Amino acid sequence: MNYNKIFSKINRALNKTEDLGKVATYISELGNVDPSKFGVHLTTINHQHYQFGDAEEKFSIQSIAKVLSLVLAYKLEGEKLWERVGVEPSGTSFNSLFQLEFNLGIPRNPLINSGALVISDILVSHLKNPKDEFIAFVRSISGNPNIDYCPRIAESEKLTGHRNAALVNLMKSFGNIKNDIDVVLDFYFNLCSIEMTCKELSGTFLFLAAYGVNPYTNERVISISKSKRVNAIMQTCGFYDEAGEFSFKVGLPGKSGVGGGIVAILPHKYSIAVWSPRLNKKGNSSKGIKFLELFTTETEISIF
Ligand code: GLU
């Protein structure tokens, strides 16, 4: 299929309507991004590449990194992981506090902030040098030694991370955070600060389209069963309280971030990354979702 042609066609259609989304500013560094940026990159499991627009420009992947920390924690902790974090869609915003109180400090899933903080705590417990070992893991699955944290963004998150501090404190009070709160928060802010291009992002997630095997190296990243479960969590929880809507419109497992990125996979076929910084009211890229909706409509392939 000539995806490049489809990309141009969809872009022409989208340019006819105004994007009313707003760039995230609650992390001040994110507010400095040019809102008109737009990139797409699709990588097939047979190593073909298709791209459009600003696909080779780095951006802050934010919560998309939560899938990668989940994968590493799941590898290290196994099924015991699910004693500390659930697998249900939250139906609340990404940084919501009230549900956590109600659920006695057990986050609904690993892709909302509270869940990712518990995953961060698990990684801090398992790894000797958590930040170094985690980024080494990301580099190994992406096959790209240049992927890195952005200290500027991590610092900016720290300055305004009051809700994340509240979440981690609440969970600590319930006994669901084992390490020092500042160490867990520092790991979490760095996790969210990772930068990638659309090309790097789609390449990094390709193993989830290939049943847990990295198609570049043929190395198994996670088992088939674990890969199935991570995809299921992306499908049901990857877009906060808009996860149902994304499934309904796009029909692929995916994950968004407040930097305006979205990654989605079609098992056995491809991984696609889209970046457009203007966010809708739920904190997901508005043009990104629209683009992917038109993409699976136009190609007539989704998981459903
Ligand atoms: N670093 C962001 C936060 O903690 C991540 C949110 C997101 O991308 O959804 O608020």
PDB file of N, CA and C in Angstrom, residues 11-79:
ATOM      1  N   ASN A  11      -3.722  14.835   4.886  1.00  0.00           N
ATOM      2  CA  ASN A  11      -3.253  16.158   5.296  1.00  0.00           C
ATOM      3  C   ASN A  11      -4.010  17.267   4.565  1.00  0.00           C
ATOM      4  N   ARG A  12      -4.260  17.050   3.290  1.00  0.00           N
ATOM      5  CA  ARG A  12      -5.029  18.067   2.530  1.00  0.00           C
ATOM      6  C   ARG A  12      -6.411  18.228   3.147  1.00  0.00           C
ATOM      7  N   ALA A  13      -7.026  17.103   3.482  1.00  0.00           N
ATOM      8  CA  ALA A  13      -8.381  17.161   4.071  1.00  0.00           C
ATOM      9  C   ALA A  13      -8.342  17.883   5.419  1.00  0.00           C
ATOM     10  N   LEU A  14      -7.325  17.587   6.224  1.00  0.00           N
ATOM     11  CA  LEU A  14      -7.272  18.192   7.571  1.00  0.00           C
ATOM     12  C   LEU A  14      -6.982  19.688   7.522  1.00  0.00           C
ATOM     13  N   ASN A  15      -6.240  20.115   6.508  1.00  0.00           N
ATOM     14  CA  ASN A  15      -5.907  21.534   6.407  1.00  0.00           C
ATOM     15  C   ASN A  15      -7.121  22.410   6.123  1.00  0.00           C
ATOM     16  N   LYS A  16      -8.210  21.772   5.732  1.00  0.00           N
ATOM     17  CA  LYS A  16      -9.424  22.553   5.442  1.00  0.00           C
ATOM     18  C   LYS A  16     -10.155  22.959   6.715  1.00  0.00           C
ATOM     19  N   THR A  17      -9.837  22.310   7.840  1.00  0.00           N
ATOM     20  CA  THR A  17     -10.527  22.686   9.084  1.00  0.00           C
ATOM     21  C   THR A  17      -9.520  23.266  10.075  1.00  0.00           C
ATOM     22  N   GLU A  18     -10.006  24.160  10.911  1.00  0.00           N
ATOM     23  CA  GLU A  18      -9.121  24.798  11.882  1.00  0.00           C
ATOM     24  C   GLU A  18      -8.930  23.867  13.080  1.00  0.00           C
ATOM     25  N   ASP A  19      -7.683  23.752  13.546  1.00  0.00           N
ATOM     26  CA  ASP A  19      -7.411  22.936  14.736  1.00  0.00           C
ATOM     27  C   ASP A  19      -7.586  23.825  15.969  1.00  0.00           C
ATOM     28  N   LEU A  20      -8.602  23.523  16.776  1.00  0.00           N
ATOM     29  CA  LEU A  20      -8.897  24.388  17.924  1.00  0.00           C
ATOM     30  C   LEU A  20      -8.160  23.956  19.197  1.00  0.00           C
ATOM     31  N   GLY A  21      -7.311  22.929  19.061  1.00  0.00           N
ATOM     32  CA  GLY A  21      -6.574  22.446  20.232  1.00  0.00           C
ATOM     33  C   GLY A  21      -5.574  23.472  20.751  1.00  0.00           C
ATOM     34  N   LYS A  22      -5.101  23.230  21.984  1.00  0.00           N
ATOM     35  CA  LYS A  22      -4.150  24.169  22.612  1.00  0.00           C
ATOM     36  C   LYS A  22      -2.916  23.398  23.078  1.00  0.00           C
ATOM     37  N   VAL A  23      -1.744  23.998  22.851  1.00  0.00           N
ATOM     38  CA  VAL A  23      -0.492  23.378  23.300  1.00  0.00           C
ATOM     39  C   VAL A  23      -0.483  23.343  24.834  1.00  0.00           C
ATOM     40  N   ALA A  24       0.017  22.244  25.415  1.00  0.00           N
ATOM     41  CA  ALA A  24       0.092  22.144  26.881  1.00  0.00           C
ATOM     42  C   ALA A  24       1.038  23.210  27.421  1.00  0.00           C
ATOM     43  N   THR A  25       0.595  23.914  28.449  1.00  0.00           N
ATOM     44  CA  THR A  25       1.474  24.941  29.033  1.00  0.00           C
ATOM     45  C   THR A  25       1.694  24.709  30.524  1.00  0.00           C
ATOM     46  N   TYR A  26       1.019  23.688  31.091  1.00  0.00           N
ATOM     47  CA  TYR A  26       1.182  23.473  32.535  1.00  0.00           C
ATOM     48  C   TYR A  26       2.598  23.005  32.863  1.00  0.00           C
ATOM     49  N   ILE A  27       3.300  22.467  31.842  1.00  0.00           N
ATOM     50  CA  ILE A  27       4.749  22.242  31.962  1.00  0.00           C
ATOM     51  C   ILE A  27       5.329  23.335  31.059  1.00  0.00           C
ATOM     52  N   SER A  28       5.935  24.376  31.638  1.00  0.00           N
ATOM     53  CA  SER A  28       6.185  25.582  30.842  1.00  0.00           C
ATOM     54  C   SER A  28       7.042  25.317  29.604  1.00  0.00           C
ATOM     55  N   GLU A  29       8.006  24.403  29.687  1.00  0.00           N
ATOM     56  CA  GLU A  29       8.856  24.115  28.525  1.00  0.00           C
ATOM     57  C   GLU A  29       8.041  23.621  27.321  1.00  0.00           C
ATOM     58  N   LEU A  30       6.966  22.902  27.580  1.00  0.00           N
ATOM     59  CA  LEU A  30       6.167  22.375  26.465  1.00  0.00           C
ATOM     60  C   LEU A  30       5.472  23.505  25.708  1.00  0.00           C
ATOM     61  N   GLY A  31       5.226  24.603  26.424  1.00  0.00           N
ATOM     62  CA  GLY A  31       4.560  25.755  25.819  1.00  0.00           C
ATOM     63  C   GLY A  31       5.414  26.475  24.785  1.00  0.00           C
ATOM     64  N   ASN A  32       6.714  26.137  24.740  1.00  0.00           N
ATOM     65  CA  ASN A  32       7.603  26.825  23.786  1.00  0.00           C
ATOM     66  C   ASN A  32       7.628  26.183  22.400  1.00  0.00           C
ATOM     67  N   VAL A  33       6.850  25.110  22.233  1.00  0.00           N
ATOM     68  CA  VAL A  33       6.888  24.379  20.955  1.00  0.00           C
ATOM     69  C   VAL A  33       6.002  25.079  19.923  1.00  0.00           C
ATOM     70  N   ASP A  34       6.450  25.073  18.681  1.00  0.00           N
ATOM     71  CA  ASP A  34       5.660  25.655  17.591  1.00  0.00           C
ATOM     72  C   ASP A  34       4.395  24.796  17.373  1.00  0.00           C
ATOM     73  N   PRO A  35       3.198  25.384  17.591  1.00  0.00           N
ATOM     74  CA  PRO A  35       1.957  24.593  17.532  1.00  0.00           C
ATOM     75  C   PRO A  35       1.654  24.034  16.147  1.00  0.00           C
ATOM     76  N   SER A  36       2.277  24.639  15.119  1.00  0.00           N
ATOM     77  CA  SER A  36       1.925  24.191  13.764  1.00  0.00           C
ATOM     78  C   SER A  36       2.722  22.956  13.310  1.00  0.00           C
ATOM     79  N   LYS A  37       3.598  22.463  14.171  1.00  0.00           N
ATOM     80  CA  LYS A  37       4.393  21.282  13.787  1.00  0.00           C
ATOM     81  C   LYS A  37       3.466  20.099  13.513  1.00  0.00           C
ATOM     82  N   PHE A  38       3.831  19.312  12.515  1.00  0.00           N
ATOM     83  CA  PHE A  38       3.026  18.124  12.221  1.00  0.00           C
ATOM     84  C   PHE A  38       3.903  17.090  11.513  1.00  0.00           C
ATOM     85  N   GLY A  39       3.998  15.928  12.086  1.00  0.00           N
ATOM     86  CA  GLY A  39       4.801  14.872  11.479  1.00  0.00           C
ATOM     87  C   GLY A  39       4.143  13.511  11.627  1.00  0.00           C
ATOM     88  N   VAL A  40       4.427  12.638  10.695  1.00  0.00           N
ATOM     89  CA  VAL A  40       3.923  11.258  10.734  1.00  0.00           C
ATOM     90  C   VAL A  40       5.026  10.338  10.238  1.00  0.00           C
ATOM     91  N   HIS A  41       5.182   9.217  10.888  1.00  0.00           N
ATOM     92  CA  HIS A  41       6.091   8.196  10.356  1.00  0.00           C
ATOM     93  C   HIS A  41       5.506   6.815  10.607  1.00  0.00           C
ATOM     94  N   LEU A  42       5.507   6.008   9.569  1.00  0.00           N
ATOM     95  CA  LEU A  42       5.017   4.625   9.691  1.00  0.00           C
ATOM     96  C   LEU A  42       6.163   3.683   9.345  1.00  0.00           C
ATOM     97  N   THR A  43       6.392   2.714  10.226  1.00  0.00           N
ATOM     98  CA  THR A  43       7.420   1.699   9.959  1.00  0.00           C
ATOM     99  C   THR A  43       6.716   0.341   9.894  1.00  0.00           C
ATOM    100  N   THR A  44       6.929  -0.399   8.820  1.00  0.00           N
ATOM    101  CA  THR A  44       6.308  -1.730   8.729  1.00  0.00           C
ATOM    102  C   THR A  44       7.246  -2.757   9.359  1.00  0.00           C
ATOM    103  N   ILE A  45       6.682  -3.915   9.700  1.00  0.00           N
ATOM    104  CA  ILE A  45       7.568  -4.915  10.302  1.00  0.00           C
ATOM    105  C   ILE A  45       8.526  -5.517   9.269  1.00  0.00           C
ATOM    106  N   ASN A  46       8.293  -5.188   7.984  1.00  0.00           N
ATOM    107  CA  ASN A  46       9.263  -5.591   6.944  1.00  0.00           C
ATOM    108  C   ASN A  46      10.252  -4.473   6.631  1.00  0.00           C
ATOM    109  N   HIS A  47      10.372  -3.536   7.574  1.00  0.00           N
ATOM    110  CA  HIS A  47      11.385  -2.468   7.475  1.00  0.00           C
ATOM    111  C   HIS A  47      11.119  -1.456   6.376  1.00  0.00           C
ATOM    112  N   GLN A  48       9.872  -1.237   6.030  1.00  0.00           N
ATOM    113  CA  GLN A  48       9.614  -0.145   5.085  1.00  0.00           C
ATOM    114  C   GLN A  48       9.215   1.103   5.857  1.00  0.00           C
ATOM    115  N   HIS A  49       9.598   2.244   5.318  1.00  0.00           N
ATOM    116  CA  HIS A  49       9.339   3.506   6.017  1.00  0.00           C
ATOM    117  C   HIS A  49       8.525   4.451   5.145  1.00  0.00           C
ATOM    118  N   TYR A  50       7.563   5.115   5.768  1.00  0.00           N
ATOM    119  CA  TYR A  50       6.753   6.123   5.080  1.00  0.00           C
ATOM    120  C   TYR A  50       6.643   7.313   6.012  1.00  0.00           C
ATOM    121  N   GLN A  51       6.804   8.512   5.487  1.00  0.00           N
ATOM    122  CA  GLN A  51       6.683   9.647   6.396  1.00  0.00           C
ATOM    123  C   GLN A  51       6.156  10.899   5.726  1.00  0.00           C
ATOM    124  N   PHE A  52       5.755  11.839   6.589  1.00  0.00           N
ATOM    125  CA  PHE A  52       5.189  13.098   6.106  1.00  0.00           C
ATOM    126  C   PHE A  52       5.548  14.207   7.091  1.00  0.00           C
ATOM    127  N   GLY A  53       5.840  15.382   6.589  1.00  0.00           N
ATOM    128  CA  GLY A  53       6.024  16.571   7.438  1.00  0.00           C
ATOM    129  C   GLY A  53       7.235  16.491   8.358  1.00  0.00           C
ATOM    130  N   ASP A  54       7.050  16.978   9.601  1.00  0.00           N
ATOM    131  CA  ASP A  54       8.167  17.120  10.544  1.00  0.00           C
ATOM    132  C   ASP A  54       8.472  15.798  11.262  1.00  0.00           C
ATOM    133  N   ALA A  55       8.627  14.753  10.471  1.00  0.00           N
ATOM    134  CA  ALA A  55       8.755  13.411  11.049  1.00  0.00           C
ATOM    135  C   ALA A  55      10.130  13.134  11.643  1.00  0.00           C
ATOM    136  N   GLU A  56      11.093  14.021  11.356  1.00  0.00           N
ATOM    137  CA  GLU A  56      12.446  13.751  11.864  1.00  0.00           C
ATOM    138  C   GLU A  56      12.890  14.829  12.841  1.00  0.00           C
ATOM    139  N   GLU A  57      11.908  15.481  13.457  1.00  0.00           N
ATOM    140  CA  GLU A  57      12.208  16.506  14.462  1.00  0.00           C
ATOM    141  C   GLU A  57      11.873  15.949  15.843  1.00  0.00           C
ATOM    142  N   LYS A  58      12.763  16.148  16.796  1.00  0.00           N
ATOM    143  CA  LYS A  58      12.548  15.621  18.153  1.00  0.00           C
ATOM    144  C   LYS A  58      11.429  16.369  18.871  1.00  0.00           C
ATOM    145  N   PHE A  59      10.660  15.655  19.645  1.00  0.00           N
ATOM    146  CA  PHE A  59       9.674  16.282  20.526  1.00  0.00           C
ATOM    147  C   PHE A  59       9.614  15.476  21.823  1.00  0.00           C
ATOM    148  N   SER A  60       8.933  16.047  22.813  1.00  0.00           N
ATOM    149  CA  SER A  60       8.855  15.401  24.120  1.00  0.00           C
ATOM    150  C   SER A  60       7.778  14.321  24.070  1.00  0.00           C
ATOM    151  N   ILE A  61       8.164  13.069  24.265  1.00  0.00           N
ATOM    152  CA  ILE A  61       7.158  12.004  24.088  1.00  0.00           C
ATOM    153  C   ILE A  61       6.262  11.865  25.323  1.00  0.00           C
ATOM    154  N   GLN A  62       6.660  12.486  26.429  1.00  0.00           N
ATOM    155  CA  GLN A  62       5.829  12.512  27.648  1.00  0.00           C
ATOM    156  C   GLN A  62       5.285  11.120  28.004  1.00  0.00           C
ATOM    157  N   SER A  63       3.960  11.030  28.169  1.00  0.00           N
ATOM    158  CA  SER A  63       3.378   9.792  28.699  1.00  0.00           C
ATOM    159  C   SER A  63       3.537   8.570  27.802  1.00  0.00           C
ATOM    160  N   ILE A  64       3.941   8.776  26.563  1.00  0.00           N
ATOM    161  CA  ILE A  64       4.140   7.615  25.685  1.00  0.00           C
ATOM    162  C   ILE A  64       5.225   6.718  26.301  1.00  0.00           C
ATOM    163  N   ALA A  65       6.170   7.360  27.009  1.00  0.00           N
ATOM    164  CA  ALA A  65       7.261   6.599  27.635  1.00  0.00           C
ATOM    165  C   ALA A  65       6.747   5.652  28.714  1.00  0.00           C
ATOM    166  N   LYS A  66       5.515   5.902  29.190  1.00  0.00           N
ATOM    167  CA  LYS A  66       4.971   5.043  30.251  1.00  0.00           C
ATOM    168  C   LYS A  66       4.788   3.598  29.775  1.00  0.00           C
ATOM    169  N   VAL A  67       4.592   3.429  28.480  1.00  0.00           N
ATOM    170  CA  VAL A  67       4.469   2.066  27.945  1.00  0.00           C
ATOM    171  C   VAL A  67       5.819   1.353  28.062  1.00  0.00           C
ATOM    172  N   LEU A  68       6.886   2.096  27.804  1.00  0.00           N
ATOM    173  CA  LEU A  68       8.226   1.481  27.835  1.00  0.00           C
ATOM    174  C   LEU A  68       8.647   1.147  29.259  1.00  0.00           C
ATOM    175  N   SER A  69       8.278   2.023  30.214  1.00  0.00           N
ATOM    176  CA  SER A  69       8.612   1.693  31.611  1.00  0.00           C
ATOM    177  C   SER A  69       7.768   0.511  32.073  1.00  0.00           C
ATOM    178  N   LEU A  70       6.522   0.441  31.602  1.00  0.00           N
ATOM    179  CA  LEU A  70       5.684  -0.724  31.928  1.00  0.00           C
ATOM    180  C   LEU A  70       6.325  -2.016  31.398  1.00  0.00           C
ATOM    181  N   VAL A  71       6.799  -1.965  30.166  1.00  0.00           N
ATOM    182  CA  VAL A  71       7.392  -3.171  29.559  1.00  0.00           C
ATOM    183  C   VAL A  71       8.588  -3.659  30.395  1.00  0.00           C
ATOM    184  N   LEU A  72       9.458  -2.722  30.779  1.00  0.00           N
ATOM    185  CA  LEU A  72      10.630  -3.140  31.556  1.00  0.00           C
ATOM    186  C   LEU A  72      10.225  -3.646  32.948  1.00  0.00           C
ATOM    187  N   ALA A  73       9.281  -2.954  33.597  1.00  0.00           N
ATOM    188  CA  ALA A  73       8.854  -3.388  34.934  1.00  0.00           C
ATOM    189  C   ALA A  73       8.164  -4.755  34.865  1.00  0.00           C
ATOM    190  N   TYR A  74       7.396  -4.976  33.812  1.00  0.00           N
ATOM    191  CA  TYR A  74       6.683  -6.253  33.633  1.00  0.00           C
ATOM    192  C   TYR A  74       7.688  -7.392  33.433  1.00  0.00           C
ATOM    193  N   LYS A  75       8.737  -7.102  32.679  1.00  0.00           N
ATOM    194  CA  LYS A  75       9.813  -8.090  32.474  1.00  0.00           C
ATOM    195  C   LYS A  75      10.458  -8.457  33.804  1.00  0.00           C
ATOM    196  N   LEU A  76      10.706  -7.430  34.625  1.00  0.00           N
ATOM    197  CA  LEU A  76      11.457  -7.644  35.868  1.00  0.00           C
ATOM    198  C   LEU A  76      10.591  -8.216  36.986  1.00  0.00           C
ATOM    199  N   GLU A  77       9.346  -7.799  37.029  1.00  0.00           N
ATOM    200  CA  GLU A  77       8.485  -8.124  38.178  1.00  0.00           C
ATOM    201  C   GLU A  77       7.525  -9.281  37.873  1.00  0.00           C
ATOM    202  N   GLY A  78       7.245  -9.517  36.584  1.00  0.00           N
ATOM    203  CA  GLY A  78       6.290 -10.579  36.223  1.00  0.00           C
ATOM    204  C   GLY A  78       4.884 -10.248  36.690  1.00  0.00           C
ATOM    205  N   GLU A  79       4.077 -11.288  36.873  1.00  0.00           N
ATOM    206  CA  GLU A  79       2.645 -11.084  37.146  1.00  0.00           C
ATOM    207  C   GLU A  79       2.382 -10.430  38.509  1.00  0.00           C
TER     208      GLU A  79
END
